[in-house]
Short mmCIF file of C-alpha atoms in Angstrom, two decimals:
data_model
loop_
_atom_site.label_atom_id
_atom_site.label_comp_id
_atom_site.label_asym_id
_atom_site.label_seq_id
_atom_site.Cartn_x
_atom_site.Cartn_y
_atom_site.Cartn_z
CA UNK A 1 -1.81 257.15 -21.54
CA UNK A 2 1.66 258.05 -23.02
CA UNK A 3 2.60 256.77 -26.69
CA UNK A 4 4.54 253.13 -26.88
CA UNK A 5 7.20 252.54 -30.01
CA UNK A 6 6.80 249.31 -31.35
CA UNK A 7 10.24 247.92 -30.84
CA UNK A 8 9.55 248.03 -27.36
CA UNK A 9 6.52 246.00 -27.12
CA UNK A 10 8.32 243.05 -25.92
CA UNK A 11 9.33 243.79 -22.07
CA UNK A 12 5.30 244.80 -22.50
CA UNK A 13 2.81 241.64 -22.81
CA UNK A 14 0.59 241.67 -20.38
CA UNK A 15 0.17 245.64 -20.24
CA UNK A 16 -2.55 248.09 -22.64
CA UNK A 17 -0.63 250.69 -24.25
CA UNK A 18 -0.18 252.91 -27.29
CA UNK A 19 0.43 252.98 -30.86
CA UNK A 20 0.71 255.98 -33.33
CA UNK A 21 2.04 255.02 -36.37
CA UNK A 22 1.25 254.21 -40.06
CA UNK A 23 -1.46 251.55 -41.51
CA UNK A 24 1.09 249.54 -43.57
CA UNK A 25 -1.15 246.70 -44.94
CA UNK A 26 -4.62 245.89 -44.45
CA UNK A 27 -6.22 241.98 -44.29
CA UNK A 28 -9.80 242.33 -43.97
CA UNK A 29 -11.27 238.78 -43.09
CA UNK A 30 -15.17 241.01 -42.59
CA UNK A 31 -15.30 240.43 -38.79
CA UNK A 32 -11.63 240.30 -38.37
CA UNK A 33 -9.33 243.47 -39.49
CA UNK A 34 -5.12 242.61 -39.44
CA UNK A 35 -3.82 245.70 -39.39
CA UNK A 36 -0.08 245.89 -39.56
CA UNK A 37 1.44 249.11 -38.00
CA UNK A 38 4.50 251.02 -38.64
CA UNK A 39 6.42 253.55 -36.78
CA UNK A 40 10.25 254.67 -36.54
CA UNK A 41 11.26 251.72 -34.78
CA UNK A 42 9.38 248.95 -37.27
CA UNK A 43 6.12 247.12 -37.65
CA UNK A 44 3.69 245.73 -34.92
CA UNK A 45 0.07 243.27 -36.30
CA UNK A 46 -3.32 244.64 -34.47
CA UNK A 47 -6.40 243.24 -34.49
CA UNK A 48 -10.07 243.65 -34.26
CA UNK A 49 -13.25 243.82 -34.92
CA UNK A 50 -13.99 244.87 -38.63
CA UNK A 51 -16.52 247.65 -37.53
CA UNK A 52 -13.68 248.94 -36.10
CA UNK A 53 -10.93 249.49 -38.74
CA UNK A 54 -12.95 248.39 -42.14
CA UNK A 55 -12.49 251.55 -43.51
CA UNK A 56 -8.79 251.93 -43.00
CA UNK A 57 -6.18 253.14 -45.51
CA UNK A 58 -3.28 252.19 -46.67
CA UNK A 59 -0.48 254.97 -45.17
CA UNK A 60 -2.83 256.73 -43.05
CA UNK A 61 -2.07 257.86 -39.65
CA UNK A 62 -4.03 256.35 -36.23
CA UNK A 63 -3.67 255.28 -32.93
CA UNK A 64 -4.57 252.50 -30.84
CA UNK A 65 -5.44 251.36 -27.36
CA UNK A 66 -5.22 247.57 -26.51
CA UNK A 67 -3.37 245.19 -24.91
CA UNK A 68 0.51 243.29 -25.80
CA UNK A 69 -0.11 239.82 -26.40
CA UNK A 70 2.29 237.72 -27.51
CA UNK A 71 2.29 234.73 -30.21
CA UNK A 72 1.81 231.48 -29.17
CA UNK A 73 5.13 229.52 -30.21
CA UNK A 74 3.21 227.29 -32.53
CA UNK A 75 2.20 229.91 -35.13
CA UNK A 76 6.39 231.64 -34.57
#
């Protein structure tokens, strides 16, 4: 699958894409982990399980494939 830049995800809601970049921040809540992924175009939040993302370190380079979802208006 072709890489998508963070800045282009706004046009990909509902699609499965691949992102590549650096782990900018990580918030680990045991079963769920929030990653802020940084590429040359910006930042995006990635949500995954502790099993998948639990061992990631800051500034590691990763590739992630997943479904793009928009943030609900009440959370903006």
